[in-house]
């Protein structure tokens, strides 16, 4: 098969001023464009709207463009982020929906805000007619199938574009004097940073040679910074770096002895795999998504989500390991990450896309 026409649709895509906004969609799209058997076009919302009027204007044009391209009977349509992008499909028949692939990434399938919930309630009425769905993990796929009555045959698991092993790779050695604990992610509700900071407070009562490195920003950043600055003990042991470009994350992952991933909900949690690709074991919440790759006491240590004491105990367990055991855990983390290499992930994705086209045309 040659020159399969694919229209990629996403309401999140980066701009020069907002380089991190939907960056994973851009990276995925760039990989897809490298395949000469595909003819790629796109319908995108680039960057966030600065106010409600700007957002409404962006979506008005976005929906009109989707309605226009869906008239192409020789194309397959790949939608990222289902709850906001799928509304125009209400106006098309089943034969068009069979040529649609919807990629859910996380909160778009289980939205917290009323608008997302409302849109999902409407669009889920035609889920059974969609050609296929892509989800980041098998755990997430099972939850999706159970909640929406979707056949497992409609679901394809692909781990969010995978890990770039040319970028994320080990370049350091285990440090023995200070234990460097790392966090990379959004400082938002549900990300579990309060669990981490409370658990870390317990740890520094027992261990002086600890340091917590926090990379990221979010709606709760100032609250957490204030909490740390108001505690003399925490202030000496915690450093906030703000948001950092992806190109610098490898150095952080390699500097960490362990990466703590305290989220309360994750569809996969690619940052945990990026840390593992740098040989850094993960201390992570025992939840769906993270548990699909975190194997307790093999490539990291699992703890009860939201339980600061259990997090503290898990870090202590790692500290108590012998050097040989730590090296073995680092090796297992590296081995796990190789299964999620982006080149292998994209090869499977391309094959899947072609199979959906064959099946529904």
Short mmCIF file of C-alpha atoms in Angstrom, two decimals:
data_model
loop_
_atom_site.label_atom_id
_atom_site.label_comp_id
_atom_site.label_asym_id
_atom_site.label_seq_id
_atom_site.Cartn_x
_atom_site.Cartn_y
_atom_site.Cartn_z
CA UNK A 1 0.00 0.00 0.00
CA UNK A 2 1.36 3.44 -0.89
CA UNK A 3 0.46 7.02 -0.15
CA UNK A 4 -2.23 6.37 2.41
CA UNK A 5 -3.77 9.76 3.11
CA UNK A 6 -4.00 10.54 6.83
CA UNK A 7 -5.54 13.67 8.32
CA UNK A 8 -4.25 14.28 11.86
CA UNK A 9 -6.56 16.30 14.12
CA UNK A 10 -5.54 17.78 17.48
CA UNK A 11 -6.72 20.65 19.65
CA UNK A 12 -3.26 20.84 21.25
CA UNK A 13 -0.10 21.73 19.34
CA UNK A 14 2.96 23.78 20.33
CA UNK A 15 3.97 27.22 19.13
CA UNK A 16 7.17 29.23 19.48
CA UNK A 17 5.79 30.97 22.55
CA UNK A 18 4.25 27.78 23.98
CA UNK A 19 6.78 25.09 23.04
CA UNK A 20 5.55 22.47 25.56
CA UNK A 21 1.84 22.71 24.71
CA UNK A 22 0.97 19.39 23.05
CA UNK A 23 4.65 18.66 22.29
CA UNK A 24 4.03 14.90 22.29
CA UNK A 25 1.54 15.32 19.41
CA UNK A 26 4.15 17.23 17.41
CA UNK A 27 6.82 14.59 18.06
CA UNK A 28 4.38 11.82 17.10
CA UNK A 29 3.41 13.69 13.92
CA UNK A 30 7.05 14.29 12.97
CA UNK A 31 7.73 10.56 13.24
CA UNK A 32 4.70 9.72 11.12
CA UNK A 33 5.79 12.16 8.41
CA UNK A 34 9.06 10.26 8.04
CA UNK A 35 7.17 7.36 6.43
CA UNK A 36 7.03 7.90 2.68
CA UNK A 37 4.01 5.59 2.35
CA UNK A 38 1.84 8.14 4.16
CA UNK A 39 0.54 11.44 2.83
CA UNK A 40 -0.02 13.56 5.92
CA UNK A 41 -2.14 16.67 6.40
CA UNK A 42 -3.38 18.17 9.66
CA UNK A 43 -6.07 20.21 11.36
CA UNK A 44 -4.62 21.76 14.50
CA UNK A 45 -5.20 24.32 17.21
CA UNK A 46 -1.78 25.83 17.81
CA UNK A 47 -1.20 27.17 21.30
CA UNK A 48 -3.67 28.10 24.02
CA UNK A 49 -6.22 30.84 23.54
CA UNK A 50 -5.34 33.86 25.68
CA UNK A 51 -8.98 34.45 26.71
CA UNK A 52 -12.43 32.95 26.27
CA UNK A 53 -13.11 34.88 23.05
CA UNK A 54 -9.82 33.75 21.53
CA UNK A 55 -10.53 30.14 22.53
CA UNK A 56 -14.03 30.20 21.03
CA UNK A 57 -12.67 31.68 17.80
CA UNK A 58 -9.99 28.98 17.59
CA UNK A 59 -12.55 26.20 18.10
CA UNK A 60 -15.01 27.70 15.61
CA UNK A 61 -12.38 27.62 12.85
CA UNK A 62 -11.13 24.22 14.08
CA UNK A 63 -14.59 22.63 13.82
CA UNK A 64 -15.27 24.14 10.39
CA UNK A 65 -12.00 22.71 9.08
CA UNK A 66 -12.81 19.27 10.53
CA UNK A 67 -16.25 19.31 8.88
CA UNK A 68 -14.58 20.17 5.57
CA UNK A 69 -11.86 17.49 5.61
CA UNK A 70 -14.22 14.72 6.74
CA UNK A 71 -15.77 14.88 3.29
CA UNK A 72 -12.65 13.25 1.82
CA UNK A 73 -13.65 9.63 1.18
CA UNK A 74 -10.05 8.62 0.45
CA UNK A 75 -8.57 9.57 3.81
CA UNK A 76 -8.18 8.07 7.26
CA UNK A 77 -8.69 10.48 10.17
CA UNK A 78 -6.57 10.34 13.33
CA UNK A 79 -7.94 12.37 16.25
CA UNK A 80 -5.86 13.21 19.31
CA UNK A 81 -7.78 14.13 22.51
CA UNK A 82 -11.29 12.88 21.94
CA UNK A 83 -13.52 14.91 24.21
CA UNK A 84 -13.00 18.30 22.50
CA UNK A 85 -12.17 17.27 18.94
CA UNK A 86 -14.90 14.76 18.08
CA UNK A 87 -17.99 16.99 18.14
CA UNK A 88 -18.13 17.50 14.32
CA UNK A 89 -18.42 13.72 13.86
CA UNK A 90 -22.04 13.98 15.02
CA UNK A 91 -22.88 15.16 11.50
CA UNK A 92 -21.37 12.17 9.68
CA UNK A 93 -22.55 8.64 9.00
CA UNK A 94 -21.16 5.33 10.23
CA UNK A 95 -19.14 4.72 7.06
CA UNK A 96 -17.09 7.85 7.82
CA UNK A 97 -16.67 6.95 11.50
CA UNK A 98 -15.15 3.60 10.53
CA UNK A 99 -12.23 5.53 9.02
CA UNK A 100 -11.62 7.39 12.28
CA UNK A 101 -8.99 6.53 14.90
CA UNK A 102 -9.27 8.30 18.27
CA UNK A 103 -6.21 8.56 20.51
CA UNK A 104 -7.06 9.19 24.16
CA UNK A 105 -4.11 10.36 26.24
CA UNK A 106 -5.36 10.59 29.81
CA UNK A 107 -7.65 13.17 31.35
CA UNK A 108 -9.43 13.63 28.00
CA UNK A 109 -11.21 10.32 28.62
CA UNK A 110 -11.93 11.02 32.30
CA UNK A 111 -12.19 14.83 32.38
CA UNK A 112 -12.52 16.75 35.62
CA UNK A 113 -14.18 19.88 34.25
CA UNK A 114 -17.86 20.13 33.38
CA UNK A 115 -17.23 21.13 29.74
CA UNK A 116 -15.11 18.05 29.09
CA UNK A 117 -17.65 15.80 30.80
CA UNK A 118 -20.49 17.32 28.77
CA UNK A 119 -18.69 16.90 25.44
CA UNK A 120 -17.67 13.35 26.28
CA UNK A 121 -21.26 12.45 27.18
CA UNK A 122 -22.34 13.60 23.71
CA UNK A 123 -19.52 12.09 21.66
CA UNK A 124 -19.52 8.75 23.49
CA UNK A 125 -22.91 8.01 21.90
CA UNK A 126 -21.15 7.05 18.65
CA UNK A 127 -18.04 5.36 20.11
CA UNK A 128 -19.27 1.94 18.99
CA UNK A 129 -19.05 3.10 15.35
CA UNK A 130 -15.48 4.45 15.55
CA UNK A 131 -12.91 2.44 13.60
CA UNK A 132 -10.41 2.11 16.45
CA UNK A 133 -9.17 3.68 19.66
CA UNK A 134 -5.60 4.17 20.87
CA UNK A 135 -4.82 4.27 24.60
CA UNK A 136 -1.48 4.62 26.45
CA UNK A 137 -1.61 1.45 28.56
CA UNK A 138 -3.43 -1.87 28.86
CA UNK A 139 -4.79 -0.81 32.27
CA UNK A 140 -6.30 2.30 30.73
CA UNK A 141 -7.71 0.27 27.86
CA UNK A 142 -9.52 -2.11 30.22
CA UNK A 143 -11.04 0.80 32.14
CA UNK A 144 -12.12 2.44 28.89
CA UNK A 145 -13.72 -0.76 27.59
CA UNK A 146 -15.60 -1.35 30.85
CA UNK A 147 -16.87 2.23 31.19
CA UNK A 148 -18.02 2.68 27.60
CA UNK A 149 -18.88 -0.85 26.47
CA UNK A 150 -16.16 -0.88 23.82
CA UNK A 151 -14.94 -4.14 22.32
CA UNK A 152 -11.30 -4.96 23.08
CA UNK A 153 -10.85 -5.50 19.32
CA UNK A 154 -11.39 -1.76 18.82
CA UNK A 155 -8.58 -0.84 21.24
CA UNK A 156 -4.87 -0.58 20.45
CA UNK A 157 -2.31 0.09 23.18
CA UNK A 158 0.50 2.49 22.26
CA UNK A 159 2.58 4.14 25.00
CA UNK A 160 2.31 7.85 24.15
CA UNK A 161 4.89 7.87 21.37
CA UNK A 162 7.45 5.94 23.40
CA UNK A 163 10.82 7.00 24.80
CA UNK A 164 13.57 8.50 22.67
CA UNK A 165 16.53 6.33 23.65
CA UNK A 166 18.93 8.65 21.80
CA UNK A 167 17.94 11.47 24.15
CA UNK A 168 17.21 9.61 27.38
CA UNK A 169 20.18 7.43 28.26
CA UNK A 170 22.46 6.94 31.27
CA UNK A 171 25.59 9.06 31.55
CA UNK A 172 26.47 8.96 35.24
CA UNK A 173 27.17 6.68 38.17
CA UNK A 174 25.43 6.05 41.47
CA UNK A 175 26.28 8.72 44.02
CA UNK A 176 26.97 7.50 47.54
CA UNK A 177 27.18 10.61 49.74
CA UNK A 178 23.87 12.45 49.20
CA UNK A 179 20.73 10.65 48.03
CA UNK A 180 19.23 12.81 45.28
CA UNK A 181 15.47 12.35 44.95
CA UNK A 182 13.83 13.72 41.82
CA UNK A 183 10.38 14.81 40.69
CA UNK A 184 9.53 15.89 37.13
CA UNK A 185 5.97 16.86 36.29
CA UNK A 186 3.08 19.23 36.74
CA UNK A 187 2.49 20.76 40.17
CA UNK A 188 -1.27 20.38 39.83
CA UNK A 189 -4.04 18.61 41.77
CA UNK A 190 -3.90 14.85 41.34
CA UNK A 191 -0.14 14.74 40.72
CA UNK A 192 0.52 13.78 44.34
CA UNK A 193 3.24 16.31 45.13
CA UNK A 194 1.70 16.94 48.56
CA UNK A 195 2.24 13.23 49.28
CA UNK A 196 5.86 13.57 48.20
CA UNK A 197 6.60 16.68 50.26
CA UNK A 198 4.94 15.17 53.35
CA UNK A 199 6.84 11.92 52.91
CA UNK A 200 10.08 13.82 52.36
CA UNK A 201 9.47 15.77 55.59
CA UNK A 202 9.42 12.43 57.43
CA UNK A 203 12.60 11.29 55.69
CA UNK A 204 14.73 14.30 56.61
CA UNK A 205 13.90 13.71 60.27
CA UNK A 206 15.93 10.49 59.93
CA UNK A 207 18.45 11.26 57.18
CA UNK A 208 20.50 14.43 56.73
CA UNK A 209 22.06 13.44 53.41
CA UNK A 210 18.96 13.83 51.25
CA UNK A 211 17.98 16.39 48.64
CA UNK A 212 14.73 16.73 46.70
CA UNK A 213 14.92 18.23 43.19
CA UNK A 214 11.61 19.51 41.76
CA UNK A 215 11.35 20.13 38.02
CA UNK A 216 8.06 21.50 36.74
CA UNK A 217 5.40 24.12 37.26
CA UNK A 218 1.65 24.25 37.72
CA UNK A 219 -1.32 25.78 39.49
CA UNK A 220 -0.07 24.74 42.96
CA UNK A 221 3.57 25.72 42.48
CA UNK A 222 3.45 28.87 44.62
CA UNK A 223 1.64 27.03 47.42
CA UNK A 224 4.34 24.34 47.51
CA UNK A 225 7.17 26.88 47.28
CA UNK A 226 5.68 28.81 50.21
CA UNK A 227 5.33 25.64 52.28
CA UNK A 228 8.98 24.77 51.69
CA UNK A 229 10.25 28.31 52.31
CA UNK A 230 8.33 28.49 55.59
CA UNK A 231 10.12 25.39 56.87
CA UNK A 232 13.80 25.86 57.68
CA UNK A 233 14.38 22.11 57.47
CA UNK A 234 12.68 21.68 54.09
CA UNK A 235 14.25 24.82 52.66
CA UNK A 236 17.73 23.35 53.14
CA UNK A 237 16.81 20.10 51.38
CA UNK A 238 14.48 21.09 48.51
CA UNK A 239 15.26 22.91 45.26
CA UNK A 240 12.64 24.09 42.75
CA UNK A 241 13.85 24.53 39.17
CA UNK A 242 10.62 25.48 37.43
CA UNK A 243 9.80 24.11 33.99
CA UNK A 244 12.78 22.96 31.94
CA UNK A 245 13.06 22.14 28.22
CA UNK A 246 12.99 18.49 27.28
CA UNK A 247 16.62 18.67 26.15
CA UNK A 248 17.72 19.30 29.76
CA UNK A 249 15.68 16.55 31.43
CA UNK A 250 18.26 13.85 30.72
CA UNK A 251 20.79 15.63 32.94
CA UNK A 252 18.24 15.81 35.75
CA UNK A 253 17.25 12.14 35.45
CA UNK A 254 20.89 11.12 35.55
CA UNK A 255 21.55 13.30 38.59
CA UNK A 256 18.72 11.63 40.53
CA UNK A 257 19.42 8.46 42.49
CA UNK A 258 15.71 7.73 42.45
CA UNK A 259 12.73 9.25 40.66
CA UNK A 260 9.54 9.63 42.72
CA UNK A 261 6.26 9.41 40.80
CA UNK A 262 3.46 10.08 43.33
CA UNK A 263 0.47 10.64 41.00
CA UNK A 264 -3.02 9.61 42.04
CA UNK A 265 -4.03 8.84 38.44
CA UNK A 266 -1.99 8.27 35.27
CA UNK A 267 -2.88 6.76 31.93
CA UNK A 268 0.78 5.67 31.58
CA UNK A 269 3.26 8.17 32.98
CA UNK A 270 5.95 8.60 30.33
CA UNK A 271 8.26 10.55 32.68
CA UNK A 272 8.73 7.38 34.72
CA UNK A 273 9.92 5.54 31.63
CA UNK A 274 12.20 8.44 30.66
CA UNK A 275 13.80 8.19 34.11
CA UNK A 276 14.23 4.42 33.69
CA UNK A 277 15.83 4.98 30.27
CA UNK A 278 18.51 6.95 32.15
CA UNK A 279 18.97 4.04 34.55
CA UNK A 280 17.09 5.72 37.40
CA UNK A 281 14.79 3.46 39.47
CA UNK A 282 11.25 4.72 40.08
CA UNK A 283 9.51 4.98 43.45
CA UNK A 284 5.94 5.16 42.17
CA UNK A 285 2.29 5.02 43.15
CA UNK A 286 0.67 1.61 42.94
CA UNK A 287 -1.95 2.68 40.37
CA UNK A 288 -3.03 1.67 36.87
CA UNK A 289 -0.74 3.10 34.23
CA UNK A 290 2.41 3.29 36.34
CA UNK A 291 1.96 -0.33 37.43
CA UNK A 292 2.05 -1.44 33.80
CA UNK A 293 5.84 -1.00 33.84
CA UNK A 294 6.88 -0.49 37.49
CA UNK A 295 7.70 -3.89 38.99
CA UNK A 296 8.02 -3.69 42.77
CA UNK A 297 11.58 -4.29 44.02
CA UNK A 298 12.73 -5.10 40.47
CA UNK A 299 13.05 -1.80 38.55
CA UNK A 300 11.80 0.37 41.39
CA UNK A 301 9.56 0.28 44.45
CA UNK A 302 5.79 0.78 44.59
CA UNK A 303 3.86 2.50 47.37
CA UNK A 304 0.21 3.14 48.18
CA UNK A 305 -1.00 6.22 46.28
CA UNK A 306 -1.54 9.21 48.55
CA UNK A 307 0.19 7.55 51.52
CA UNK A 308 3.13 9.73 52.62
CA UNK A 309 4.29 7.22 55.24
CA UNK A 310 4.37 4.38 52.71
CA UNK A 311 6.29 6.62 50.30
CA UNK A 312 8.77 7.37 53.10
CA UNK A 313 9.15 3.65 53.83
CA UNK A 314 9.72 2.88 50.13
CA UNK A 315 12.52 5.44 49.87
CA UNK A 316 14.04 4.03 53.06
CA UNK A 317 13.88 0.57 51.52
CA UNK A 318 15.88 1.82 48.53
CA UNK A 319 18.43 3.59 50.75
CA UNK A 320 18.93 0.32 52.64
CA UNK A 321 19.81 -1.66 49.52
CA UNK A 322 23.40 -2.74 48.98
CA UNK A 323 25.35 -1.17 46.12
CA UNK A 324 25.05 -4.43 44.19
CA UNK A 325 21.26 -4.41 44.61
CA UNK A 326 21.04 -0.78 43.48
CA UNK A 327 23.10 -1.52 40.37
CA UNK A 328 20.84 -4.49 39.60
CA UNK A 329 17.74 -2.31 39.99
CA UNK A 330 19.23 0.31 37.64
CA UNK A 331 19.89 -2.40 35.07
CA UNK A 332 16.31 -3.65 35.28
CA UNK A 333 15.03 -0.08 34.87
CA UNK A 334 17.09 0.31 31.70
CA UNK A 335 15.85 -3.02 30.37
CA UNK A 336 12.23 -2.01 30.99
CA UNK A 337 12.67 1.26 29.09
CA UNK A 338 13.99 -0.52 25.98
CA UNK A 339 10.55 -2.12 25.54
CA UNK A 340 9.13 1.39 25.08
CA UNK A 341 11.67 2.69 22.57
CA UNK A 342 9.94 5.21 20.30
CA UNK A 343 11.15 3.58 17.06
CA UNK A 344 9.60 0.24 18.00
CA UNK A 345 6.45 1.98 19.21
CA UNK A 346 6.08 3.90 15.94
CA UNK A 347 6.67 0.80 13.78
CA UNK A 348 3.75 -0.89 15.53
CA UNK A 349 1.66 2.27 15.21
CA UNK A 350 2.22 2.50 11.44
CA UNK A 351 1.27 -1.15 10.98
CA UNK A 352 -1.86 -0.62 13.09
CA UNK A 353 -2.94 2.43 11.05
CA UNK A 354 -2.61 0.48 7.81
CA UNK A 355 -4.61 -2.42 9.25
CA UNK A 356 -7.44 -0.09 10.30
CA UNK A 357 -7.54 1.30 6.76
CA UNK A 358 -7.64 -2.18 5.20
CA UNK A 359 -10.34 -3.34 7.59
CA UNK A 360 -12.69 -0.43 6.98
CA UNK A 361 -12.39 0.32 3.25
#
